[in-house]
C-alpha cells in the first residue's frame, strides 16, 4: 500500500476486494450446487450461503445485527450475480483451470479471514475470540454449504485451509496488540494466509493425525 | 379484509393465522420424526424446529432477541401440542390426503413468508434483505429439520417452494415501498405465494437446471 | 452447599465446575473427531463446538453477545487443551471405561442444563423458554458436532438424555418461581438431571415411540 493512498481510495480498494472475494466464493457455491443437480433456486441459495455465511455467523456472534449481508445489498447482489453467471456459463466456468480456482479461493480466504478478525477487534472482542472469528469468517460459508449438502465439511477433514485463515487472523490481532498500523497488519496477515495456503497446496501439506495403533 | 374490521379483531385474526401455521408446520415435523423412527423427545424437537426454526433465524438476524418462540409461550406450546397429537394419532394423521396436507402447507408457507417480510421491514431491514428474510422465515424451519435428519434440504432440490415464499415476500416489500396499505400488501403477497405454490404442484412446475452437456 | 460458603468461594466453585464440564464435553468431541479420521484442526474444531456450541446458541438466543466462548478465553483454552490431550494420548483416553465416561458426561450435562436455565432466567426469558434453553445448553454442542459429522444427532434418536437436561432445567425454573434460594434449586436440578440420566443408562430406559401398525 503506497504511503500516498488517501483514506477514501483505501476504503474503495477494501470494498472492491471484499466484493471480489464474495464473487469468488459464490461461484464455488454455485458450482457445488450445480454438480449436486440442483435447480436455479438451490444454486442461488448455495452461492449466498457459501459467500456470505461466514460473515453472517461472525456478525451474529459479535452482535452486529443485522449482518451486512442483509443490510448492504451489494453483497447479496454480488452473490446472486455469481450464481447466475455460473449457471448460464456452467461448462465454461467448470473448465477454469483448478490451479487458478485454488489461487482465487486462497485470496478470498485471506481477505475474509483478515476482514473478520478486524471487525471482531473493532467490536472489542477478546483477542483469542477475534482470531477464532477471523477463521470463522473465512471458512464458515463453506462449512454451511457442506452441511446443506449433507457432507462432512471439507474444512474439517484435510488440508491446511482453516489453519491458514487462523494464521492470517492471528497476525492481524497480534499487529493490533503491538500497535502496528492497521493497513500493515492486514497486509501481513493476508499475505501470510495466502502464502501458507498456496504452499500447502503445492507441497500437499497436511496436519498431523492422532497416533492410532 | 373488509374495511370495517377493527384493529383488535384484525390483530386477533393475524395471531390465529400465525398459530395455525405453526401447528401445520409442527405436524409435518412430527411426521418426519416418527417416520425416521424417533422417540417422543425427537418428535417434540423436530416439531419445534420445523415450526419455529425459520422465525428464530429471522429474529436472530434482525436482532430481535429473544425470538418470539422463546418469549411467547403460545408458540412452543402449539408446536408441542401438534407433536403429541401426531404422535398419538400417527396412523390417522398419516392418512390425511396428500392434497390437503400440501394445501395446508402452502397456506403456512404464505403466512410465514408474509409475516417474516413484514417483521423485517418493521425492523428497518433493507428491502432486498427483507425479501430474503421472508423466504428464510418460510423455509428455514424445514431446512433445519432436514439438516437434523442428515438430508440435503428438500427446499434446495426441487419444486417451486422457496420461490413462492420469495414472491410473497417481494410483494409485501414492494407494497410497502409504494405505500399500499399493509393489510392489502400482506393479502396480495400471501395469495400470490399460495397460488404459485398450488399451481406449481398441480402442473409439476420446476425451475431450470444448468445446461450440463 | 453448606450455609457458611462465602459468595466468592461459591463463585469460584461454580467457575471450576463450568470449566470441568467444558473439558469433559471437549474430550468427547475430540474422540469423535479422531475416530472420524480427522486431522488436528478438525479435532480442535469439534472439541470447541461440542463443548461450547450449546452455550453459544443459548447466548445468541437470549441476546448475550458476544457469547462467553468468544469473550472469556478460559473456555476456548480449556476446549483446546482437552483436544490436544485427547489427540496426544488418544489410545489412553480411548481406554477409559465407558461407565466413567458416561458418568462424567452426565455430570457435564447436569451442569450445563442448570447453568443454561439460570442464565436464561437472569436475562428475563419466559419460564418455558428458560427450560428449553437449559436443554439447548446441555445438548446443543453434541447436536452441532453430529451435524458436522453428517449424522442424525444422537440426542434426537434414543435414550433419556435431552429429557434429563430438560428435567434439571425445569426444576431450576420452578424453584425460581416459588422463590427457593438459587443454590438449592440449582443443586436439586443438577442432582435430578444426573440421577435420571444415570438411572436411564443403568436400566436402559427409552422414551415411547409412536404406535405404527
Tab-separated table of N, CA, C and O in Angstrom, chain A residues 5-61:
chain	number	residue	atom	x	y	z
A	5	UNK	N	-1.667	6.784	-0.523
A	5	UNK	CA	-3.060	6.394	-0.709
A	5	UNK	C	-3.961	7.158	0.249
A	5	UNK	O	-3.760	7.132	1.448
A	6	UNK	N	-4.950	7.835	-0.294
A	6	UNK	CA	-5.869	8.581	0.567
A	6	UNK	C	-6.814	7.600	1.251
A	6	UNK	O	-7.073	6.524	0.724
A	7	UNK	N	-7.349	7.951	2.444
A	7	UNK	CA	-8.303	7.070	3.117
A	7	UNK	C	-9.469	6.670	2.212
A	7	UNK	O	-9.867	5.515	2.192
A	8	UNK	N	-9.989	7.618	1.416
A	8	UNK	CA	-11.143	7.308	0.573
A	8	UNK	C	-10.772	6.250	-0.463
A	8	UNK	O	-11.502	5.293	-0.699
A	9	UNK	N	-9.584	6.435	-1.068
A	9	UNK	CA	-9.153	5.485	-2.071
A	9	UNK	C	-8.926	4.110	-1.426
A	9	UNK	O	-9.258	3.077	-1.999
A	10	UNK	N	-8.359	4.119	-0.203
A	10	UNK	CA	-8.109	2.873	0.514
A	10	UNK	C	-9.429	2.156	0.781
A	10	UNK	O	-9.567	0.943	0.576
A	11	UNK	N	-10.413	2.932	1.231
A	11	UNK	CA	-11.713	2.347	1.551
A	11	UNK	C	-12.348	1.717	0.306
A	11	UNK	O	-12.918	0.634	0.361
A	12	UNK	N	-12.217	2.420	-0.814
A	12	UNK	CA	-12.780	1.891	-2.055
A	12	UNK	C	-12.073	0.591	-2.437
A	12	UNK	O	-12.701	-0.354	-2.906
A	13	UNK	N	-10.744	0.563	-2.216
A	13	UNK	CA	-9.988	-0.648	-2.547
A	13	UNK	C	-10.447	-1.817	-1.687
A	13	UNK	O	-10.667	-2.939	-2.173
A	14	UNK	N	-10.615	-1.541	-0.378
A	14	UNK	CA	-11.054	-2.609	0.532
A	14	UNK	C	-12.421	-3.131	0.110
A	14	UNK	O	-12.661	-4.351	0.053
A	15	UNK	N	-13.334	-2.209	-0.226
A	15	UNK	CA	-14.679	-2.628	-0.640
A	15	UNK	C	-14.603	-3.467	-1.911
A	15	UNK	O	-15.279	-4.494	-2.036
A	16	UNK	N	-13.744	-3.044	-2.840
A	16	UNK	CA	-13.597	-3.782	-4.096
A	16	UNK	C	-13.080	-5.204	-3.827
A	16	UNK	O	-13.577	-6.180	-4.402
A	17	UNK	N	-12.085	-5.307	-2.940
A	17	UNK	CA	-11.541	-6.621	-2.611
A	17	UNK	C	-12.608	-7.495	-1.965
A	17	UNK	O	-12.739	-8.682	-2.257
A	18	UNK	N	-13.390	-6.895	-1.066
A	18	UNK	CA	-14.427	-7.613	-0.340
A	18	UNK	C	-15.469	-8.176	-1.313
A	18	UNK	O	-15.876	-9.332	-1.222
A	19	UNK	N	-15.871	-7.346	-2.264
A	19	UNK	CA	-16.848	-7.782	-3.265
A	19	UNK	C	-16.240	-8.879	-4.144
A	19	UNK	O	-16.916	-9.861	-4.498
A	20	UNK	N	-14.941	-8.736	-4.471
A	20	UNK	CA	-14.291	-9.754	-5.297
A	20	UNK	C	-14.256	-11.096	-4.575
A	20	UNK	O	-14.518	-12.147	-5.168
A	21	UNK	N	-13.924	-11.076	-3.289
A	21	UNK	CA	-13.904	-12.321	-2.507
A	21	UNK	C	-15.288	-12.948	-2.460
A	21	UNK	O	-15.439	-14.178	-2.582
A	22	UNK	N	-16.300	-12.112	-2.289
A	22	UNK	CA	-17.674	-12.604	-2.280
A	22	UNK	C	-18.011	-13.297	-3.592
A	22	UNK	O	-18.622	-14.375	-3.612
A	23	UNK	N	-17.582	-12.685	-4.696
A	23	UNK	CA	-17.868	-13.253	-6.010
A	23	UNK	C	-17.209	-14.623	-6.175
A	23	UNK	O	-17.852	-15.596	-6.607
A	24	UNK	N	-15.940	-14.710	-5.801
A	24	UNK	CA	-15.209	-15.978	-5.952
A	24	UNK	C	-15.862	-17.089	-5.129
A	24	UNK	O	-16.122	-18.191	-5.628
A	25	UNK	N	-16.150	-16.810	-3.873
A	25	UNK	CA	-16.764	-17.826	-3.014
A	25	UNK	C	-18.148	-18.213	-3.540
A	25	UNK	O	-18.549	-19.374	-3.474
A	26	UNK	N	-18.885	-17.232	-4.048
A	26	UNK	CA	-20.231	-17.519	-4.558
A	26	UNK	C	-20.168	-18.425	-5.780
A	26	UNK	O	-21.008	-19.314	-5.956
A	27	UNK	N	-19.163	-18.202	-6.646
A	27	UNK	CA	-19.002	-19.087	-7.804
A	27	UNK	C	-18.758	-20.524	-7.334
A	27	UNK	O	-19.344	-21.479	-7.862
A	28	UNK	N	-17.931	-20.669	-6.313
A	28	UNK	CA	-17.653	-22.026	-5.811
A	28	UNK	C	-18.918	-22.672	-5.242
A	28	UNK	O	-19.165	-23.870	-5.428
A	29	UNK	N	-19.736	-21.880	-4.546
A	29	UNK	CA	-21.000	-22.414	-4.035
A	29	UNK	C	-21.923	-22.823	-5.173
A	29	UNK	O	-22.571	-23.876	-5.111
A	30	UNK	N	-21.970	-21.992	-6.202
A	30	UNK	CA	-22.830	-22.299	-7.349
A	30	UNK	C	-22.385	-23.585	-8.030
A	30	UNK	O	-23.214	-24.443	-8.375
A	31	UNK	N	-21.083	-23.749	-8.217
A	31	UNK	CA	-20.600	-24.966	-8.876
A	31	UNK	C	-20.960	-26.201	-8.062
A	31	UNK	O	-21.396	-27.228	-8.611
A	32	UNK	N	-20.813	-26.111	-6.718
A	32	UNK	CA	-21.170	-27.256	-5.871
A	32	UNK	C	-22.656	-27.582	-6.019
A	32	UNK	O	-23.051	-28.755	-6.083
A	33	UNK	N	-23.487	-26.552	-6.097
A	33	UNK	CA	-24.931	-26.773	-6.225
A	33	UNK	C	-25.274	-27.404	-7.572
A	33	UNK	O	-26.067	-28.348	-7.647
A	34	UNK	N	-24.666	-26.881	-8.632
A	34	UNK	CA	-24.972	-27.406	-9.970
A	34	UNK	C	-24.518	-28.857	-10.071
A	34	UNK	O	-25.223	-29.712	-10.606
A	35	UNK	N	-23.334	-29.144	-9.510
A	35	UNK	CA	-22.846	-30.527	-9.549
A	35	UNK	C	-23.727	-31.459	-8.732
A	35	UNK	O	-23.750	-32.662	-8.970
A	36	UNK	N	-24.445	-30.913	-7.739
A	36	UNK	CA	-25.387	-31.729	-6.973
A	36	UNK	C	-26.751	-31.758	-7.647
A	36	UNK	O	-27.739	-32.140	-7.029
A	37	UNK	N	-26.804	-31.288	-8.876
A	37	UNK	CA	-28.015	-31.402	-9.676
A	37	UNK	C	-29.157	-30.517	-9.196
A	37	UNK	O	-30.332	-30.816	-9.398
A	38	UNK	N	-28.811	-29.400	-8.533
A	38	UNK	CA	-29.859	-28.518	-8.026
A	38	UNK	C	-30.404	-27.632	-9.133
A	38	UNK	O	-29.737	-27.359	-10.131
A	39	UNK	N	-31.644	-27.148	-8.896
A	39	UNK	CA	-32.247	-26.189	-9.798
A	39	UNK	C	-31.748	-24.782	-9.461
A	39	UNK	O	-31.003	-24.590	-8.501
A	40	UNK	N	-32.219	-23.804	-10.242
A	40	UNK	CA	-31.708	-22.440	-10.104
A	40	UNK	C	-31.814	-21.911	-8.671
A	40	UNK	O	-30.885	-21.263	-8.173
A	41	UNK	N	-32.940	-22.174	-7.991
A	41	UNK	CA	-33.096	-21.627	-6.652
A	41	UNK	C	-32.036	-22.174	-5.704
A	41	UNK	O	-31.444	-21.435	-4.903
A	42	UNK	N	-31.803	-23.480	-5.779
A	42	UNK	CA	-30.766	-24.082	-4.934
A	42	UNK	C	-29.389	-23.513	-5.236
A	42	UNK	O	-28.565	-23.330	-4.331
A	43	UNK	N	-29.142	-23.195	-6.497
A	43	UNK	CA	-27.864	-22.597	-6.885
A	43	UNK	C	-27.718	-21.206	-6.266
A	43	UNK	O	-26.664	-20.848	-5.715
A	44	UNK	N	-28.786	-20.430	-6.309
A	44	UNK	CA	-28.752	-19.094	-5.707
A	44	UNK	C	-28.515	-19.189	-4.198
A	44	UNK	O	-27.716	-18.440	-3.629
A	45	UNK	N	-29.208	-20.121	-3.546
A	45	UNK	CA	-29.068	-20.251	-2.091
A	45	UNK	C	-27.649	-20.679	-1.720
A	45	UNK	O	-27.023	-20.105	-0.822
A	46	UNK	N	-27.112	-21.681	-2.410
A	46	UNK	CA	-25.760	-22.137	-2.057
A	46	UNK	C	-24.708	-21.070	-2.354
A	46	UNK	O	-23.716	-20.957	-1.628
A	47	UNK	N	-24.908	-20.280	-3.409
A	47	UNK	CA	-23.981	-19.168	-3.658
A	47	UNK	C	-24.025	-18.180	-2.498
A	47	UNK	O	-22.988	-17.729	-2.005
A	48	UNK	N	-25.237	-17.864	-2.083
A	48	UNK	CA	-25.410	-16.902	-0.986
A	48	UNK	C	-24.753	-17.397	0.296
A	48	UNK	O	-23.968	-16.681	0.918
A	49	UNK	N	-25.049	-18.638	0.699
A	49	UNK	CA	-24.510	-19.096	1.996
A	49	UNK	C	-23.001	-19.326	1.918
A	49	UNK	O	-22.291	-19.065	2.892
A	50	UNK	N	-22.499	-19.798	0.783
A	50	UNK	CA	-21.057	-20.025	0.694
A	50	UNK	C	-20.301	-18.706	0.780
A	50	UNK	O	-19.276	-18.587	1.455
A	51	UNK	N	-20.821	-17.699	0.113
A	51	UNK	CA	-20.114	-16.418	0.066
A	51	UNK	C	-20.334	-15.602	1.333
A	51	UNK	O	-19.427	-14.909	1.800
A	52	UNK	N	-21.522	-15.663	1.905
A	52	UNK	CA	-21.866	-14.720	2.968
A	52	UNK	C	-22.100	-15.385	4.315
A	52	UNK	O	-22.224	-14.705	5.336
A	53	UNK	N	-22.168	-16.721	4.354
A	53	UNK	CA	-22.469	-17.422	5.605
A	53	UNK	C	-21.449	-17.162	6.698
A	53	UNK	O	-21.813	-16.995	7.870
A	54	UNK	N	-20.170	-17.134	6.342
A	54	UNK	CA	-19.140	-16.901	7.353
A	54	UNK	C	-19.285	-15.534	7.998
A	54	UNK	O	-19.223	-15.400	9.224
A	55	UNK	N	-19.503	-14.524	7.190
A	55	UNK	CA	-19.671	-13.176	7.722
A	55	UNK	C	-20.951	-13.029	8.533
A	55	UNK	O	-20.989	-12.290	9.521
A	56	UNK	N	-22.010	-13.734	8.117
A	56	UNK	CA	-23.270	-13.675	8.868
A	56	UNK	C	-23.083	-14.260	10.259
A	56	UNK	O	-23.481	-13.655	11.266
A	57	UNK	N	-22.438	-15.430	10.331
A	57	UNK	CA	-22.210	-16.051	11.646
A	57	UNK	C	-21.335	-15.137	12.512
A	57	UNK	O	-21.611	-14.921	13.702
A	58	UNK	N	-20.275	-14.580	11.918
A	58	UNK	CA	-19.419	-13.641	12.676
A	58	UNK	C	-20.237	-12.472	13.215
A	58	UNK	O	-20.146	-12.128	14.400
A	59	UNK	N	-21.073	-11.879	12.370
A	59	UNK	CA	-21.835	-10.717	12.801
A	59	UNK	C	-22.826	-11.083	13.905
A	59	UNK	O	-23.037	-10.302	14.842
A	60	UNK	N	-23.453	-12.259	13.814
A	60	UNK	CA	-24.368	-12.678	14.876
A	60	UNK	C	-23.605	-12.834	16.187
A	60	UNK	O	-24.089	-12.444	17.251
A	61	UNK	N	-22.405	-13.404	16.124
A	61	UNK	CA	-21.642	-13.662	17.347
A	61	UNK	C	-21.174	-12.362	17.999
A	61	UNK	O	-21.238	-12.209	19.220
